[in-house]
Amino acid sequence: MSVIVYTENWDGKFKKLSFELVSYAKDVAKKLNTSLIALSIGNVAEDELKKLSNYGAVKVISVNENKLKDLDNQAYTSVIAEVAAKENANAIIFAHNNTGKAIAPRLSVRLKAGLVTAVVSSPITTEPFMVTKKVFTSKAFANITIKTPIKILSLMQNAFGLIEAAEAFVLEQYSPALGDEMKTEVIDVKKVSGKILLTDADIVVSGGRGMKGPENWGSIEELAQLLGAGTACSRPVSDEHWRTHEEHVGQTGKVIAPTLYIACGISGAIQHLGGISSSKCIVAINKDPEAPIFEAADYGIVGDVMKVLPEMISAVKELKGI
Amino acid sequence: MKILVCINNVPDTTTKVKFIDKKVFDTAGVQWIINPWDELALTRAIEIKEAQAASVEKITVINVGLADSESTIRKALAIGADDGVRINYDAKDSYAVAFQLAEYIKKENYEIIMCGTESSDYNGAVVGGMLSEILGIPSVSSVSFLDIVEGKVIVKREIDGGQETIEAHTPFVAIVQKGIANEPKIPSMRGIMTSRSKQLQVLEAFPTEVFTEFVEYELPKPKAGCKKIDAENVKELIHLLHTEAKVI
C-alpha cells in the first residue's frame, strides 16, 4: 500500500503548493499506516526533486517524457494510473487547481476510486474515510465519506500548510508505457515566465472599481513587487478591460487562498468574497465604512485608496529597509 | 455539428446558505438559476450557432435532476437551446451524475459536449472530466474560447501564466470557464414564448453505483471581526501585519 501525491512544477521549479501537498499527503499516509511516494511529471532537476523528500516523501518518482510536455488529460491520467497500480496506491492526492481538475476526475473513473475535491481537512476518520470539503463557494463545508478502496482527494491551497519531515532522498526515474493517447493537439502556446502565478502567490494585492481606472494600477503593482505578491482584480475591473480576465478573482473567476489578501477599493460583493474567503488574512481599504468587504476582513482602513496605497508603499519600504 | 450543454440547477449566487439539522440544505426562499459557468457555455454555443448556422445543427441542454429543475431547463430553452432533456435522478454523487449523462450521450451523437468547470453549489469540478472518461473520449479543461473554424473545433485552454490553442478531435468534452462568453444571454420575449413549445424529454434514471456519501454540513466559524486602523496611521497597519498577523 502507498499514498501517491502528484506534484506540479512551473518551469522546472516546484510550486509552493506542491510542498503543501506533500505535507498533507504525509499526514494522510500516517493515518493510513502507509508510506508516501511523490510523483513528478516534467523536466525537473535532481536537486529540485530532492526537496520533495524534505516534506516526507520516502520515494520520488520522476517521469520526464517529451510526449508529456503538454497537459493531455488522458495521457496524464494513464501515467498516474500506471504508477498507482505499480505502487499499489490506496490514496492519491492532487491540488484543487486547473491540473487537479483536469486529471483527478478521469483517474477516479479509471480506478473506480471515489474522489472528493476542494478538500480542506485531513481525514477526520479513516474507517469510514471522511474528509471535509468546501461547498456553496466557501459559504459552507460538507463532510463526505469515500466508499471505494482507493481514495482520491484534491486539496484547497493553504488549507493545510507546510510541515517539514525529512526523509532520505530516493529517486526513481520512470518511463511509462505511453500509447497513442495524445488525442488533443496543441497548435500554439503563449506563456510568460518569471511572473508570480496568482494561484500560487503567498500574497495578493488586488484592485477594484475604487481604483478609478487602469492608469492608477502603478501603485498596486509597486506594492505587489515590494511584497513579492501577485496582482488580482475584481470582476467589474476585468469586465471593463482595465485588467485581463486572468486576474479576476471571485466566484466565476479564480478562487485563491493566499496567506495575505489586500483588497484595494473593492466593495466585496458576495461573489468576490467566494473567491477570497479562504485567505488566511484579509486587509481591506475602502472609503465606504459599510462596504461588505469589511465583514470578511481581518484588518481594515476606511479611507481613500489613492492616498492610503502610497503610504502603505512607503511603510513597507521602511519595514524592509529600502 | 450537434452540441450538448450540460446544465445544473443551482441556488442563486447571492443565496444565504442555511441547513436543517446540518443534513439538508434549506431551500425556503431560494431562487434557482442555471449554474453560472453552464450558462456561459450555453451562451457560447448559441453565439456559434447564430454566427454560422451551417456548422451547428442543434443545441441540446441536459440536466440531471428532479422535476423542480424544469423551470431552469425552460430558461435555457428560452435563451436559445433547441431542445432539452432531464434525467430524473436526485443527484448526490458526482460519479452518479456523470454516469447518467454518459448513458444518455452513448445513445446519441453529439460532437461537442460542453460542461461548466464547476457548479456553484457543491463545487466539485468533476462531472465533465468523469463524463469524458466514462465515454472514453478526450476532454479539454479550463477552456476559455471555443469556435468552429472550417469544420475544425479550435479551443483555448488557460494554463499557468498563459494560454494554449488546441485543435480538438470530436467528439470531445469542453470543460469551460470564464472568458468563454462575455455576458450570459438574456432570454428575449420571443425566446420565452417559443421555449414553451420546445421539446423537453424526461428520462428515467439509469441504475448506477455511487463512490461517495454525504454526511453533514457545517457553517464556517464567524470571523473575529475586522480591526480598523485609522487612515491617518497607515504605518500601524503594516506594523500589525508584520508583528501581529506575521504575514509580511
XYZ file of C-alpha atoms in Angstrom:
570
model
C 0.000 0.000 0.000
C 1.075 3.605 -0.503
C -0.138 7.156 -0.821
C 0.820 8.961 -4.019
C 0.998 12.725 -4.242
C 1.013 14.382 -7.649
C 3.335 17.411 -7.553
C 3.433 20.262 -10.033
C 6.281 22.355 -11.259
C 6.378 25.572 -13.196
C 9.397 25.951 -15.485
C 11.221 23.198 -13.590
C 10.621 24.584 -10.088
C 8.009 23.116 -7.787
C 5.126 25.349 -6.931
C 4.803 26.146 -3.259
C 1.516 24.284 -3.239
C 3.385 21.111 -4.192
C 5.253 21.182 -0.873
C 1.997 21.797 0.940
C 0.500 18.824 -0.908
C 3.398 16.595 0.102
C 2.983 17.725 3.737
C -0.715 16.936 3.559
C -0.198 13.598 1.819
C 2.320 12.641 4.511
C -0.383 13.193 7.096
C -2.823 11.032 5.104
C -0.151 8.331 4.744
C 0.457 8.317 8.506
C -3.248 7.953 9.197
C -3.437 5.062 6.737
C -0.254 3.500 8.176
C 1.493 3.542 4.864
C 4.332 5.317 3.079
C 4.294 8.368 0.852
C 5.520 8.485 -2.729
C 5.770 11.765 -4.638
C 5.229 11.770 -8.395
C 6.607 14.488 -10.659
C 5.881 14.748 -14.374
C 8.111 17.094 -16.348
C 11.675 18.221 -16.649
C 12.793 18.807 -13.060
C 16.431 18.684 -11.934
C 17.524 16.241 -9.263
C 18.284 18.858 -6.597
C 14.779 20.237 -7.049
C 13.224 16.747 -6.824
C 15.160 16.197 -3.620
C 13.138 18.974 -1.966
C 10.088 16.690 -2.019
C 11.789 14.351 0.452
C 12.088 17.247 2.924
C 8.334 17.060 3.450
C 8.090 13.332 3.979
C 8.198 11.530 0.625
C 10.126 8.258 1.059
C 10.451 7.922 -2.699
C 10.257 10.405 -5.556
C 9.184 9.091 -8.948
C 10.164 11.366 -11.809
C 8.601 10.967 -15.240
C 10.356 13.090 -17.827
C 8.989 12.416 -21.306
C 8.879 14.888 -24.141
C 5.484 13.468 -25.142
C 4.086 14.738 -21.839
C 5.239 18.336 -22.199
C 1.653 19.498 -22.741
C -1.021 18.527 -20.257
C -3.100 15.957 -22.100
C -5.826 14.895 -19.696
C -5.980 11.309 -20.942
C -2.234 10.735 -21.208
C -1.576 12.135 -17.731
C -4.396 10.008 -16.341
C -2.831 6.908 -17.896
C 0.609 7.677 -16.457
C -0.723 8.290 -12.956
C -2.952 5.201 -13.137
C 0.061 3.137 -14.149
C 2.179 4.464 -11.268
C -0.728 3.958 -8.849
C -1.034 0.301 -9.916
C 2.725 -0.268 -9.724
C 2.889 1.193 -6.215
C -0.378 -0.386 -5.065
C -1.714 3.039 -4.065
C -4.705 3.315 -1.781
C -4.828 7.109 -1.847
C -3.840 9.685 -4.459
C -3.573 13.380 -3.667
C -3.887 16.319 -6.086
C -4.130 20.083 -5.783
C -7.588 21.513 -6.369
C -6.433 23.659 -9.279
C -6.627 23.500 -13.076
C -4.355 20.455 -13.278
C -6.084 18.579 -10.484
C -9.462 19.362 -12.018
C -8.234 18.078 -15.387
C -6.862 14.749 -14.185
C -8.444 13.676 -10.883
C -11.995 13.108 -12.250
C -10.690 10.946 -15.096
C -8.480 8.985 -12.720
C -11.443 8.490 -10.391
C -13.391 6.728 -13.140
C -10.324 4.841 -14.406
C -9.501 3.399 -10.963
C -13.094 3.226 -9.712
C -11.839 5.374 -6.854
C -14.070 7.836 -5.017
C -12.966 11.447 -5.396
C -13.539 14.379 -3.078
C -12.400 17.754 -4.411
C -11.844 21.122 -2.718
C -10.830 19.307 0.466
C -9.967 21.494 3.460
C -9.192 18.910 6.166
C -7.108 15.881 6.999
C -9.093 12.659 7.086
C -11.336 13.030 10.150
C -11.715 9.259 10.345
C -10.192 6.576 8.133
C -12.887 3.924 8.721
C -15.034 5.217 7.143
C -12.714 7.545 5.258
C -14.148 11.008 5.858
C -12.903 14.479 4.901
C -14.326 17.998 4.893
C -14.799 19.838 1.620
C -15.770 23.364 0.688
C -19.295 23.768 -0.708
C -21.508 26.669 -1.807
C -18.429 28.659 -2.822
C -16.955 28.735 0.699
C -20.257 29.645 2.321
C -20.314 26.195 3.952
C -18.451 22.918 4.373
C -19.591 19.336 3.999
C -18.247 16.119 5.483
C -18.093 13.378 2.873
C -17.098 9.728 3.089
C -15.427 7.783 0.302
C -16.766 4.261 -0.054
C -14.269 2.781 -2.511
C -10.983 1.005 -1.589
C -8.876 3.644 -3.385
C -9.397 7.267 -2.380
C -8.605 10.386 -4.401
C -8.510 13.835 -2.813
C -7.795 17.276 -4.177
C -6.698 19.808 -1.595
C -7.522 23.511 -1.466
C -4.460 25.720 -1.413
C -3.396 26.904 2.066
C -5.796 24.505 3.787
C -3.016 22.544 5.463
C 0.289 24.440 5.414
C 3.875 23.230 5.193
C 5.243 20.644 7.601
C 8.854 19.577 7.243
C 9.523 15.881 7.812
C 12.811 14.997 6.165
C 13.250 11.530 4.699
C 16.234 10.088 2.850
C 16.066 11.049 -0.828
C 15.273 8.055 -3.014
C 14.781 8.859 -6.676
C 13.277 6.617 -9.326
C 13.270 7.696 -12.961
C 10.275 6.039 -14.550
C 9.278 5.612 -18.187
C 5.598 4.840 -18.517
C 4.182 2.888 -21.419
C 2.703 5.687 -23.493
C 0.226 4.598 -26.108
C -1.268 6.944 -28.659
C -3.439 8.619 -26.052
C -2.368 12.081 -27.143
C -5.758 12.918 -28.547
C -5.695 16.653 -28.337
C -3.231 18.628 -30.374
C -1.676 21.814 -29.065
C -1.072 24.101 -32.022
C 0.129 27.225 -30.224
C 1.291 28.225 -26.755
C 1.502 31.728 -25.360
C 3.123 31.789 -21.964
C 5.005 34.241 -19.828
C 7.701 33.021 -17.496
C 9.025 34.561 -14.330
C 5.716 36.159 -13.362
C 4.274 35.267 -9.960
C 1.375 32.909 -10.508
C -1.767 34.317 -8.972
C -2.955 30.891 -7.843
C 0.382 30.073 -6.208
C 1.097 33.506 -4.709
C 1.549 33.830 -0.975
C 0.455 37.442 -1.006
C -2.020 39.003 -3.437
C -2.667 42.713 -3.955
C -5.999 43.266 -5.646
C -7.796 46.300 -7.043
C -11.453 47.091 -7.581
C -13.537 49.836 -9.086
C -12.347 52.166 -6.342
C -9.048 52.356 -8.224
C -10.948 54.591 -10.724
C -9.085 53.479 -13.849
C -6.318 51.309 -15.311
C -3.880 54.234 -15.203
C -3.865 54.016 -11.404
C -2.592 50.440 -11.227
C 1.028 51.517 -10.828
C 0.728 51.665 -7.052
C -0.867 48.205 -6.887
C 1.970 46.801 -8.955
C 4.574 48.604 -6.901
C 3.166 47.314 -3.620
C 2.912 43.818 -5.097
C 6.506 43.914 -6.244
C 7.719 45.074 -2.832
C 5.854 42.221 -1.138
C 6.688 39.591 -3.761
C 2.958 39.389 -4.383
C 0.711 38.507 -7.307
C -1.822 41.032 -8.600
C -5.538 40.464 -8.961
C -8.744 42.392 -9.551
C -12.493 42.282 -9.027
C -14.976 41.364 -11.719
C -16.032 44.898 -12.798
C -12.367 45.698 -13.383
C -11.858 42.767 -15.746
C -15.253 43.355 -17.379
C -14.181 46.950 -18.102
C -10.901 45.574 -19.505
C -8.862 47.654 -17.064
C -7.053 44.379 -16.346
C -7.065 40.995 -18.118
C -9.628 38.416 -17.030
C -6.778 36.162 -15.859
C -6.545 38.480 -12.854
C -10.228 38.248 -11.951
C -10.750 36.592 -8.590
C -14.214 35.718 -7.408
C -16.821 33.089 -7.820
C -16.665 32.867 -11.608
C -13.011 33.857 -11.845
C -10.130 32.380 -9.918
C -10.601 31.127 -6.387
C -7.492 31.837 -4.349
C -6.339 31.271 -0.779
C -3.175 33.292 -0.177
C -1.700 33.988 3.232
C -2.404 37.693 2.781
C -5.004 39.308 0.509
C -5.025 43.092 0.224
C -8.263 44.422 -1.287
C -7.889 47.982 -2.596
C -11.107 49.755 -3.456
C -13.105 46.519 -3.611
C -16.565 46.657 -2.053
C -16.743 42.896 -1.514
C -19.766 41.593 -3.387
C -20.701 38.114 -2.211
C -19.350 36.645 -5.467
C -15.989 38.298 -4.857
C -15.832 37.012 -1.285
C -16.442 33.495 -2.601
C -13.121 33.729 -4.407
C -11.046 35.005 -1.489
C -12.664 33.955 1.772
C -10.206 31.105 2.362
C -7.329 33.607 2.559
C -5.530 33.481 5.916
C -5.542 37.249 6.414
C -7.611 39.830 4.538
C -6.870 43.560 4.510
C -9.479 45.935 3.140
C -9.072 49.544 2.106
C -12.296 51.225 1.103
C -13.811 54.646 1.533
C -17.250 53.241 2.368
C -17.339 52.081 6.018
C -20.425 49.976 5.216
C -18.735 48.037 2.392
C -19.274 44.281 2.897
C -15.543 43.647 2.401
C -15.008 44.809 5.992
C -17.126 41.909 7.255
C -14.700 39.479 5.642
C -11.564 41.441 6.513
C -9.193 40.995 9.439
C -7.756 44.498 9.135
C -9.369 47.490 7.525
C -8.768 51.113 6.728
C -11.712 53.324 5.902
C -10.215 55.861 3.566
C -9.297 56.894 0.061
C -7.290 54.082 -1.506
C -5.436 56.604 -3.698
C -3.994 58.193 -0.582
C -3.596 55.044 1.513
C -1.727 52.966 -1.090
C 1.285 55.301 -1.457
C 1.563 55.421 2.327
C 1.465 51.636 2.502
C 4.228 51.516 -0.081
C 6.470 53.816 1.957
C 5.688 51.942 5.184
C 6.624 48.626 3.558
C 9.805 50.173 2.183
C 10.667 51.404 5.648
C 9.976 47.951 7.138
C 12.187 46.292 4.567
C 14.837 48.965 4.920
C 14.653 50.045 1.282
C -22.270 19.516 -35.595
C -24.542 18.843 -32.653
C -23.727 20.485 -29.342
C -24.840 19.219 -25.945
C -24.645 21.613 -22.996
C -24.870 20.052 -19.534
C -26.619 22.391 -17.128
C -27.013 22.260 -13.393
C -29.814 23.861 -11.424
C -28.250 25.786 -8.518
C -29.264 28.341 -5.880
C -28.759 31.951 -6.931
C -25.212 33.037 -6.092
C -26.426 35.611 -3.552
C -28.331 32.984 -1.538
C -27.730 32.966 2.197
C -26.945 29.319 2.831
C -28.855 27.600 5.673
C -29.265 23.983 6.695
C -31.870 21.961 8.538
C -30.226 19.831 11.275
C -26.903 20.022 9.396
C -28.288 17.434 6.976
C -30.491 19.219 4.484
C -29.936 22.400 2.502
C -32.808 24.718 3.365
C -34.433 25.666 0.056
C -37.037 28.018 1.573
C -36.978 31.298 -0.338
C -34.160 30.182 -2.638
C -34.127 31.389 -6.248
C -32.857 28.776 -8.691
C -30.668 29.595 -11.658
C -28.598 27.904 -14.357
C -25.144 27.288 -12.883
C -23.178 30.400 -13.993
C -20.450 28.508 -15.911
C -23.018 26.297 -17.645
C -24.901 29.430 -18.637
C -21.741 30.853 -20.213
C -21.222 27.542 -22.059
C -24.761 27.713 -23.409
C -24.291 31.355 -24.395
C -21.162 30.480 -26.377
C -22.914 27.558 -28.105
C -25.715 29.891 -29.176
C -23.253 32.559 -30.358
C -21.563 29.987 -32.617
C -24.905 28.796 -33.980
C -26.016 32.364 -34.668
C -22.750 33.202 -36.428
C -22.591 30.049 -38.535
C -25.930 28.331 -38.821
C -24.498 25.795 -41.282
C -21.989 24.448 -38.729
C -24.359 23.836 -35.841
C -27.266 21.532 -36.483
C -28.712 21.617 -32.985
C -28.037 22.637 -29.374
C -29.468 20.388 -26.679
C -29.380 21.126 -22.951
C -29.371 18.275 -20.466
C -29.916 18.281 -16.718
C -29.722 15.519 -14.150
C -32.275 16.430 -11.523
C -35.811 16.239 -10.239
C -38.906 17.947 -11.645
C -38.150 21.195 -9.811
C -35.248 21.895 -12.156
C -37.565 22.146 -15.156
C -38.007 25.909 -14.874
C -34.248 26.239 -15.195
C -34.248 23.988 -18.277
C -37.066 26.101 -19.747
C -34.936 29.181 -19.185
C -32.130 27.538 -21.166
C -34.615 26.847 -23.962
C -35.762 30.477 -23.801
C -32.155 31.642 -24.120
C -31.866 29.642 -27.333
C -31.250 25.890 -26.865
C -33.259 23.837 -29.361
C -34.414 21.082 -27.051
C -33.961 19.840 -23.512
C -33.506 16.574 -21.672
C -33.965 15.894 -17.975
C -32.800 12.672 -16.395
C -34.960 12.123 -13.368
C -32.359 11.479 -10.696
C -31.769 13.020 -7.291
C -28.097 13.808 -7.716
C -25.953 13.222 -4.640
C -22.658 11.924 -6.006
C -20.659 13.370 -8.922
C -19.865 9.976 -10.410
C -23.539 9.048 -10.442
C -24.363 12.307 -12.264
C -21.588 11.785 -14.826
C -22.812 8.220 -15.324
C -26.369 9.390 -16.042
C -25.100 11.891 -18.623
C -22.814 9.290 -20.209
C -25.617 6.752 -20.589
C -27.665 9.328 -22.473
C -24.773 10.513 -24.652
C -23.840 6.936 -25.649
C -27.149 6.644 -27.462
C -26.878 9.997 -29.229
C -24.095 11.507 -31.279
C -23.011 14.905 -30.141
C -19.686 16.178 -31.457
C -19.207 18.842 -28.801
C -20.242 18.320 -25.194
C -19.906 21.390 -23.000
C -19.813 21.470 -19.208
C -19.128 24.350 -16.855
C -15.901 23.964 -14.913
C -17.761 23.507 -11.642
C -21.154 24.072 -10.113
C -21.634 26.814 -7.585
C -23.395 24.518 -5.091
C -21.121 21.549 -4.425
C -18.003 22.980 -6.114
C -16.985 19.543 -7.308
C -15.443 20.470 -10.662
C -15.535 16.805 -11.651
C -18.563 15.908 -13.779
C -17.051 16.954 -17.137
C -13.848 15.004 -16.555
C -15.634 11.895 -15.283
C -18.101 12.003 -18.147
C -15.343 12.050 -20.757
C -13.516 9.184 -19.074
C -16.669 7.052 -18.907
C -17.226 7.736 -22.601
C -13.545 7.198 -23.393
C -13.275 10.465 -25.307
C -10.892 13.439 -24.923
C -11.583 16.317 -22.604
C -10.076 19.772 -22.609
C -10.394 21.612 -19.324
C -10.028 25.315 -18.395
C -11.433 26.226 -21.815
C -11.820 29.983 -22.245
C -12.519 30.048 -26.002
C -14.261 27.711 -28.422
C -15.052 28.105 -32.091
C -15.669 26.073 -35.210
C -13.249 27.123 -37.956
C -13.636 25.452 -41.356
C -15.164 22.396 -39.749
C -12.434 22.129 -37.113
C -13.021 22.752 -33.434
C -10.497 25.195 -32.006
C -10.325 25.791 -28.275
C -8.086 27.751 -25.987
C -7.070 26.398 -22.634
C -5.826 28.554 -19.776
C -2.529 27.282 -18.406
C -0.179 28.643 -15.742
C 0.963 32.028 -16.973
C -0.639 31.761 -20.395
C -2.833 30.012 -22.891
C -2.684 27.086 -25.305
C -4.538 26.870 -28.584
C -5.734 23.343 -29.222
C -7.405 21.586 -32.101
C -9.845 19.174 -30.525
C -10.878 15.983 -32.260
C -14.568 15.313 -31.926
C -16.407 14.000 -30.074
C -14.924 15.658 -27.019
C -15.893 17.338 -23.780
C -15.096 21.031 -23.380
C -14.928 21.982 -19.708
C -15.397 25.720 -19.857
C -14.608 28.598 -17.566
C -14.758 32.361 -17.526
C -13.903 34.010 -20.826
C -15.812 31.501 -22.973
C -18.538 34.147 -23.415
C -18.714 37.676 -22.100
C -22.151 38.085 -20.609
C -24.803 35.391 -20.277
C -27.536 35.801 -22.837
C -30.827 37.163 -21.502
C -33.932 35.420 -22.870
C -35.975 37.598 -25.209
C -39.762 37.753 -25.026
C -39.908 35.765 -28.246
C -37.490 33.243 -26.769
C -39.695 32.819 -23.731
C -42.774 32.309 -25.927
C -41.138 29.745 -28.205
C -39.499 27.882 -25.311
C -42.922 26.640 -24.249
C -43.319 24.657 -27.431
C -39.788 23.239 -27.473
C -39.334 19.589 -26.581
C -38.314 18.711 -23.022
C -37.779 14.993 -22.809
C -37.819 13.336 -19.371
C -35.898 10.090 -18.978
C -35.888 7.675 -16.083
C -32.584 7.387 -14.224
C -30.124 4.679 -15.197
C -29.082 2.316 -12.397
C -25.710 3.398 -11.044
C -23.275 2.931 -8.204
C -22.043 5.801 -6.019
C -18.463 6.402 -4.889
C -19.038 8.903 -2.091
C -21.628 9.643 0.559
C -22.627 12.931 2.114
C -22.581 13.003 5.936
C -23.328 16.518 7.158
C -22.876 20.238 6.572
C -21.028 22.754 8.671
C -21.081 26.529 8.537
C -17.795 28.431 8.697
C -16.807 29.836 12.055
C -17.644 33.512 12.302
C -14.700 35.846 11.771
C -13.207 37.502 14.831
C -14.108 40.856 13.341
C -12.256 43.499 11.446
C -9.641 45.550 13.255
C -9.995 49.102 11.959
C -6.929 51.256 11.583
C -7.097 54.999 11.191
C -6.495 56.253 7.646
C -4.005 58.720 9.079
C -1.968 55.894 10.559
C -1.193 53.548 7.669
C 2.165 52.664 9.208
C 0.292 50.979 12.042
C -1.357 48.594 9.545
C 1.975 47.487 8.120
C 3.322 47.147 11.661
C 0.383 44.895 12.659
C 0.720 42.775 9.524
C 4.358 42.269 10.394
C 4.222 41.721 14.164
C 0.679 40.517 14.919
C -0.580 38.700 11.835
C 3.003 37.801 10.815
C 2.094 37.746 7.152
C 4.715 40.161 5.796
